[in-house]
PDB file of C-alpha atoms in Angstrom:
ATOM      1  CA  UNK B   1     -17.019  67.840  53.516  1.00  0.00           C
ATOM      2  CA  UNK B   2     -14.773  70.869  53.013  1.00  0.00           C
ATOM      3  CA  UNK B   3     -14.340  72.953  49.952  1.00  0.00           C
ATOM      4  CA  UNK B   4     -10.658  73.129  48.758  1.00  0.00           C
ATOM      5  CA  UNK B   5     -11.119  75.464  46.054  1.00  0.00           C
ATOM      6  CA  UNK B   6     -13.233  78.771  46.402  1.00  0.00           C
ATOM      7  CA  UNK B   7     -15.158  80.308  43.664  1.00  0.00           C
ATOM      8  CA  UNK B   8     -12.567  83.182  42.884  1.00  0.00           C
ATOM      9  CA  UNK B   9      -9.667  80.719  42.985  1.00  0.00           C
ATOM     10  CA  UNK B  10     -11.701  78.299  40.380  1.00  0.00           C
ATOM     11  CA  UNK B  11     -12.438  81.440  38.019  1.00  0.00           C
ATOM     12  CA  UNK B  12      -8.710  82.292  38.094  1.00  0.00           C
ATOM     13  CA  UNK B  13      -7.651  78.649  37.259  1.00  0.00           C
ATOM     14  CA  UNK B  14     -10.060  78.485  34.244  1.00  0.00           C
ATOM     15  CA  UNK B  15     -10.021  82.172  32.687  1.00  0.00           C
ATOM     16  CA  UNK B  16      -6.772  83.650  34.162  1.00  0.00           C
ATOM     17  CA  UNK B  17      -6.302  87.208  35.163  1.00  0.00           C
ATOM     18  CA  UNK B  18      -9.182  89.770  35.254  1.00  0.00           C
ATOM     19  CA  UNK B  19     -11.718  90.537  34.341  1.00  0.00           C
ATOM     20  CA  UNK B  20     -10.343  93.811  33.264  1.00  0.00           C
ATOM     21  CA  UNK B  21     -12.728  96.317  32.098  1.00  0.00           C
ATOM     22  CA  UNK B  22     -12.224  99.156  29.381  1.00  0.00           C
ATOM     23  CA  UNK B  23     -14.945 101.626  28.202  1.00  0.00           C
ATOM     24  CA  UNK B  24     -14.919 102.801  24.708  1.00  0.00           C
ATOM     25  CA  UNK B  25     -16.319 106.305  25.660  1.00  0.00           C
ATOM     26  CA  UNK B  26     -18.973 107.694  23.475  1.00  0.00           C
ATOM     27  CA  UNK B  27     -18.622 106.229  19.987  1.00  0.00           C
ATOM     28  CA  UNK B  28     -19.635 108.570  17.083  1.00  0.00           C
ATOM     29  CA  UNK B  29     -18.693 108.341  13.630  1.00  0.00           C
ATOM     30  CA  UNK B  30     -15.831 105.782  12.556  1.00  0.00           C
ATOM     31  CA  UNK B  31     -13.573 105.952  15.803  1.00  0.00           C
ATOM     32  CA  UNK B  32     -10.529 103.661  16.452  1.00  0.00           C
ATOM     33  CA  UNK B  33     -10.067 103.628  20.272  1.00  0.00           C
ATOM     34  CA  UNK B  34      -7.475 101.811  22.197  1.00  0.00           C
ATOM     35  CA  UNK B  35      -9.110  99.639  24.909  1.00  0.00           C
ATOM     36  CA  UNK B  36      -6.300  97.491  26.229  1.00  0.00           C
ATOM     37  CA  UNK B  37      -2.437  97.704  26.044  1.00  0.00           C
ATOM     38  CA  UNK B  38      -0.251  94.402  26.087  1.00  0.00           C
ATOM     39  CA  UNK B  39       3.422  94.750  27.304  1.00  0.00           C
ATOM     40  CA  UNK B  40       6.168  92.533  27.901  1.00  0.00           C
ATOM     41  CA  UNK B  41       5.313  89.812  25.358  1.00  0.00           C
ATOM     42  CA  UNK B  42       2.433  87.561  24.618  1.00  0.00           C
ATOM     43  CA  UNK B  43      -0.725  87.043  26.355  1.00  0.00           C
ATOM     44  CA  UNK B  44      -3.944  84.612  25.803  1.00  0.00           C
ATOM     45  CA  UNK B  45      -7.151  86.234  25.901  1.00  0.00           C
ATOM     46  CA  UNK B  46      -9.254  83.611  27.311  1.00  0.00           C
ATOM     47  CA  UNK B  47     -12.585  85.386  27.379  1.00  0.00           C
ATOM     48  CA  UNK B  48     -13.728  88.729  26.013  1.00  0.00           C
ATOM     49  CA  UNK B  49     -17.152  90.455  25.989  1.00  0.00           C
ATOM     50  CA  UNK B  50     -18.848  93.741  25.999  1.00  0.00           C
ATOM     51  CA  UNK B  51     -21.840  95.300  27.822  1.00  0.00           C
ATOM     52  CA  UNK B  52     -23.802  98.001  26.391  1.00  0.00           C
ATOM     53  CA  UNK B  53     -23.834 101.393  28.407  1.00  0.00           C
ATOM     54  CA  UNK B  54     -25.379 103.754  26.119  1.00  0.00           C
ATOM     55  CA  UNK B  55     -27.843 102.497  23.417  1.00  0.00           C
ATOM     56  CA  UNK B  56     -26.400 101.539  20.032  1.00  0.00           C
ATOM     57  CA  UNK B  57     -28.982 103.234  17.991  1.00  0.00           C
ATOM     58  CA  UNK B  58     -27.457 103.125  14.399  1.00  0.00           C
ATOM     59  CA  UNK B  59     -28.359  99.743  13.011  1.00  0.00           C
ATOM     60  CA  UNK B  60     -25.900 100.081   9.961  1.00  0.00           C
ATOM     61  CA  UNK B  61     -23.082 100.650  12.043  1.00  0.00           C
ATOM     62  CA  UNK B  62     -20.342  98.104  12.744  1.00  0.00           C
ATOM     63  CA  UNK B  63     -18.102  97.122  15.562  1.00  0.00           C
ATOM     64  CA  UNK B  64     -14.879  95.405  15.572  1.00  0.00           C
ATOM     65  CA  UNK B  65     -11.714  94.612  17.815  1.00  0.00           C
ATOM     66  CA  UNK B  66      -8.208  94.369  16.440  1.00  0.00           C
ATOM     67  CA  UNK B  67      -4.790  94.027  17.717  1.00  0.00           C
ATOM     68  CA  UNK B  68      -2.297  96.612  16.598  1.00  0.00           C
ATOM     69  CA  UNK B  69       0.980  95.248  17.594  1.00  0.00           C
ATOM     70  CA  UNK B  70       4.211  97.170  18.098  1.00  0.00           C
ATOM     71  CA  UNK B  71       6.026  95.087  15.376  1.00  0.00           C
ATOM     72  CA  UNK B  72       4.258  92.886  13.023  1.00  0.00           C
ATOM     73  CA  UNK B  73       0.841  93.238  11.128  1.00  0.00           C
ATOM     74  CA  UNK B  74      -2.648  94.165  12.530  1.00  0.00           C
ATOM     75  CA  UNK B  75      -4.981  91.423  13.013  1.00  0.00           C
ATOM     76  CA  UNK B  76      -8.581  91.141  13.404  1.00  0.00           C
ATOM     77  CA  UNK B  77      -9.750  89.493  16.625  1.00  0.00           C
ATOM     78  CA  UNK B  78     -13.636  90.253  16.197  1.00  0.00           C
ATOM     79  CA  UNK B  79     -14.839  90.914  12.575  1.00  0.00           C
ATOM     80  CA  UNK B  80     -16.728  94.108  11.871  1.00  0.00           C
ATOM     81  CA  UNK B  81     -20.361  93.447  12.867  1.00  0.00           C
ATOM     82  CA  UNK B  82     -23.620  95.266  12.409  1.00  0.00           C
ATOM     83  CA  UNK B  83     -25.835  94.396  15.217  1.00  0.00           C
ATOM     84  CA  UNK B  84     -29.141  94.081  13.550  1.00  0.00           C
ATOM     85  CA  UNK B  85     -32.042  96.289  12.541  1.00  0.00           C
ATOM     86  CA  UNK B  86     -33.151  97.654  15.751  1.00  0.00           C
ATOM     87  CA  UNK B  87     -31.546  99.496  18.595  1.00  0.00           C
ATOM     88  CA  UNK B  88     -29.125  97.643  21.044  1.00  0.00           C
ATOM     89  CA  UNK B  89     -30.416  98.735  24.582  1.00  0.00           C
ATOM     90  CA  UNK B  90     -28.461  99.459  27.672  1.00  0.00           C
ATOM     91  CA  UNK B  91     -27.444  96.501  29.668  1.00  0.00           C
ATOM     92  CA  UNK B  92     -27.259  94.031  26.517  1.00  0.00           C
ATOM     93  CA  UNK B  93     -24.424  91.769  26.529  1.00  0.00           C
ATOM     94  CA  UNK B  94     -22.366  91.426  23.309  1.00  0.00           C
ATOM     95  CA  UNK B  95     -20.841  87.909  23.251  1.00  0.00           C
ATOM     96  CA  UNK B  96     -19.159  86.176  20.302  1.00  0.00           C
ATOM     97  CA  UNK B  97     -20.151  83.881  17.613  1.00  0.00           C
ATOM     98  CA  UNK B  98     -17.620  82.296  15.275  1.00  0.00           C
ATOM     99  CA  UNK B  99     -19.655  82.678  12.091  1.00  0.00           C
ATOM    100  CA  UNK B 100     -18.223  81.622   8.775  1.00  0.00           C
ATOM    101  CA  UNK B 101     -15.013  83.774   8.964  1.00  0.00           C
ATOM    102  CA  UNK B 102     -11.806  82.999  10.478  1.00  0.00           C
ATOM    103  CA  UNK B 103     -12.297  85.957  13.085  1.00  0.00           C
ATOM    104  CA  UNK B 104     -15.303  85.773  15.521  1.00  0.00           C
ATOM    105  CA  UNK B 105     -18.315  88.162  15.139  1.00  0.00           C
ATOM    106  CA  UNK B 106     -20.286  89.914  17.882  1.00  0.00           C
ATOM    107  CA  UNK B 107     -23.615  88.257  18.847  1.00  0.00           C
ATOM    108  CA  UNK B 108     -26.226  89.628  21.434  1.00  0.00           C
ATOM    109  CA  UNK B 109     -25.579  87.077  24.324  1.00  0.00           C
ATOM    110  CA  UNK B 110     -23.183  84.786  22.595  1.00  0.00           C
ATOM    111  CA  UNK B 111     -20.180  83.009  23.761  1.00  0.00           C
ATOM    112  CA  UNK B 112     -17.104  84.761  25.546  1.00  0.00           C
ATOM    113  CA  UNK B 113     -14.263  82.263  24.652  1.00  0.00           C
ATOM    114  CA  UNK B 114     -11.910  84.061  22.274  1.00  0.00           C
ATOM    115  CA  UNK B 115      -8.593  82.187  22.834  1.00  0.00           C
ATOM    116  CA  UNK B 116      -6.558  84.652  20.983  1.00  0.00           C
ATOM    117  CA  UNK B 117      -2.795  85.151  21.345  1.00  0.00           C
ATOM    118  CA  UNK B 118      -1.893  88.874  21.228  1.00  0.00           C
ATOM    119  CA  UNK B 119       1.557  90.517  21.512  1.00  0.00           C
ATOM    120  CA  UNK B 120       2.955  93.743  22.597  1.00  0.00           C
ATOM    121  CA  UNK B 121       0.896  96.512  21.451  1.00  0.00           C
ATOM    122  CA  UNK B 122      -2.570  97.858  21.465  1.00  0.00           C
ATOM    123  CA  UNK B 123      -5.985  96.039  21.300  1.00  0.00           C
ATOM    124  CA  UNK B 124      -8.376  98.377  19.583  1.00  0.00           C
ATOM    125  CA  UNK B 125     -12.266  99.109  19.132  1.00  0.00           C
ATOM    126  CA  UNK B 126     -12.933 100.013  15.604  1.00  0.00           C
ATOM    127  CA  UNK B 127     -16.451 101.564  14.701  1.00  0.00           C
ATOM    128  CA  UNK B 128     -17.432 102.311  11.131  1.00  0.00           C
ATOM    129  CA  UNK B 129     -20.355 103.293   8.986  1.00  0.00           C
ATOM    130  CA  UNK B 130     -21.371 105.665  11.611  1.00  0.00           C
ATOM    131  CA  UNK B 131     -21.505 103.639  14.669  1.00  0.00           C
ATOM    132  CA  UNK B 132     -22.754 105.068  17.722  1.00  0.00           C
ATOM    133  CA  UNK B 133     -23.586 104.519  21.515  1.00  0.00           C
ATOM    134  CA  UNK B 134     -20.988 103.105  24.254  1.00  0.00           C
ATOM    135  CA  UNK B 135     -19.709  99.726  25.252  1.00  0.00           C
ATOM    136  CA  UNK B 136     -17.465  98.518  28.331  1.00  0.00           C
ATOM    137  CA  UNK B 137     -15.584  95.543  27.233  1.00  0.00           C
ATOM    138  CA  UNK B 138     -14.469  92.804  29.662  1.00  0.00           C
ATOM    139  CA  UNK B 139     -11.218  90.532  29.152  1.00  0.00           C
ATOM    140  CA  UNK B 140      -9.791  87.733  31.011  1.00  0.00           C
ATOM    141  CA  UNK B 141      -6.141  86.555  30.136  1.00  0.00           C
ATOM    142  CA  UNK B 142      -3.145  84.815  30.911  1.00  0.00           C
ATOM    143  CA  UNK B 143       0.434  85.484  30.422  1.00  0.00           C
ATOM    144  CA  UNK B 144       2.222  83.436  27.835  1.00  0.00           C
ATOM    145  CA  UNK B 145       5.551  85.205  28.180  1.00  0.00           C
ATOM    146  CA  UNK B 146       7.109  85.727  31.690  1.00  0.00           C
ATOM    147  CA  UNK B 147       6.396  89.258  32.684  1.00  0.00           C
ATOM    148  CA  UNK B 148       3.908  90.002  30.086  1.00  0.00           C
ATOM    149  CA  UNK B 149       0.763  92.185  31.084  1.00  0.00           C
ATOM    150  CA  UNK B 150      -2.612  93.154  29.569  1.00  0.00           C
ATOM    151  CA  UNK B 151      -3.857  96.642  31.122  1.00  0.00           C
ATOM    152  CA  UNK B 152      -6.623  99.174  30.402  1.00  0.00           C
ATOM    153  CA  UNK B 153      -5.604 101.943  28.233  1.00  0.00           C
TER     154      UNK B 153
END
């Protein structure tokens, strides 16, 4: 029996393009950092997660993701989330948990399915309440508008 669809092909059929990785760099204080740029129209983010690359040591700091379009209102994609009362160590995967709000929240080891439509503009990491550490984010996506792209900033 032969296999008609290989692993990489199956991943692309299910999740789309990517994953595209983007690092926050060192997080200190209350930064807003552009992590991705969308050009040419709308894309559907099919999955989104982060991996801690420098320990997150300020338990009261919060981490969020927003879309800041070229035209239109800024939208929250991942609600500002404190990650608990203890340090989050290097290598921890930050997935998503729908929670009780319209936008997802971060959750250690949670889901990756975001299914958010974003348009031309920037996708930004937002730290608050003296957030610290560093995270590399990963996203997969599908163009909804012909010629639309999502790239690392």
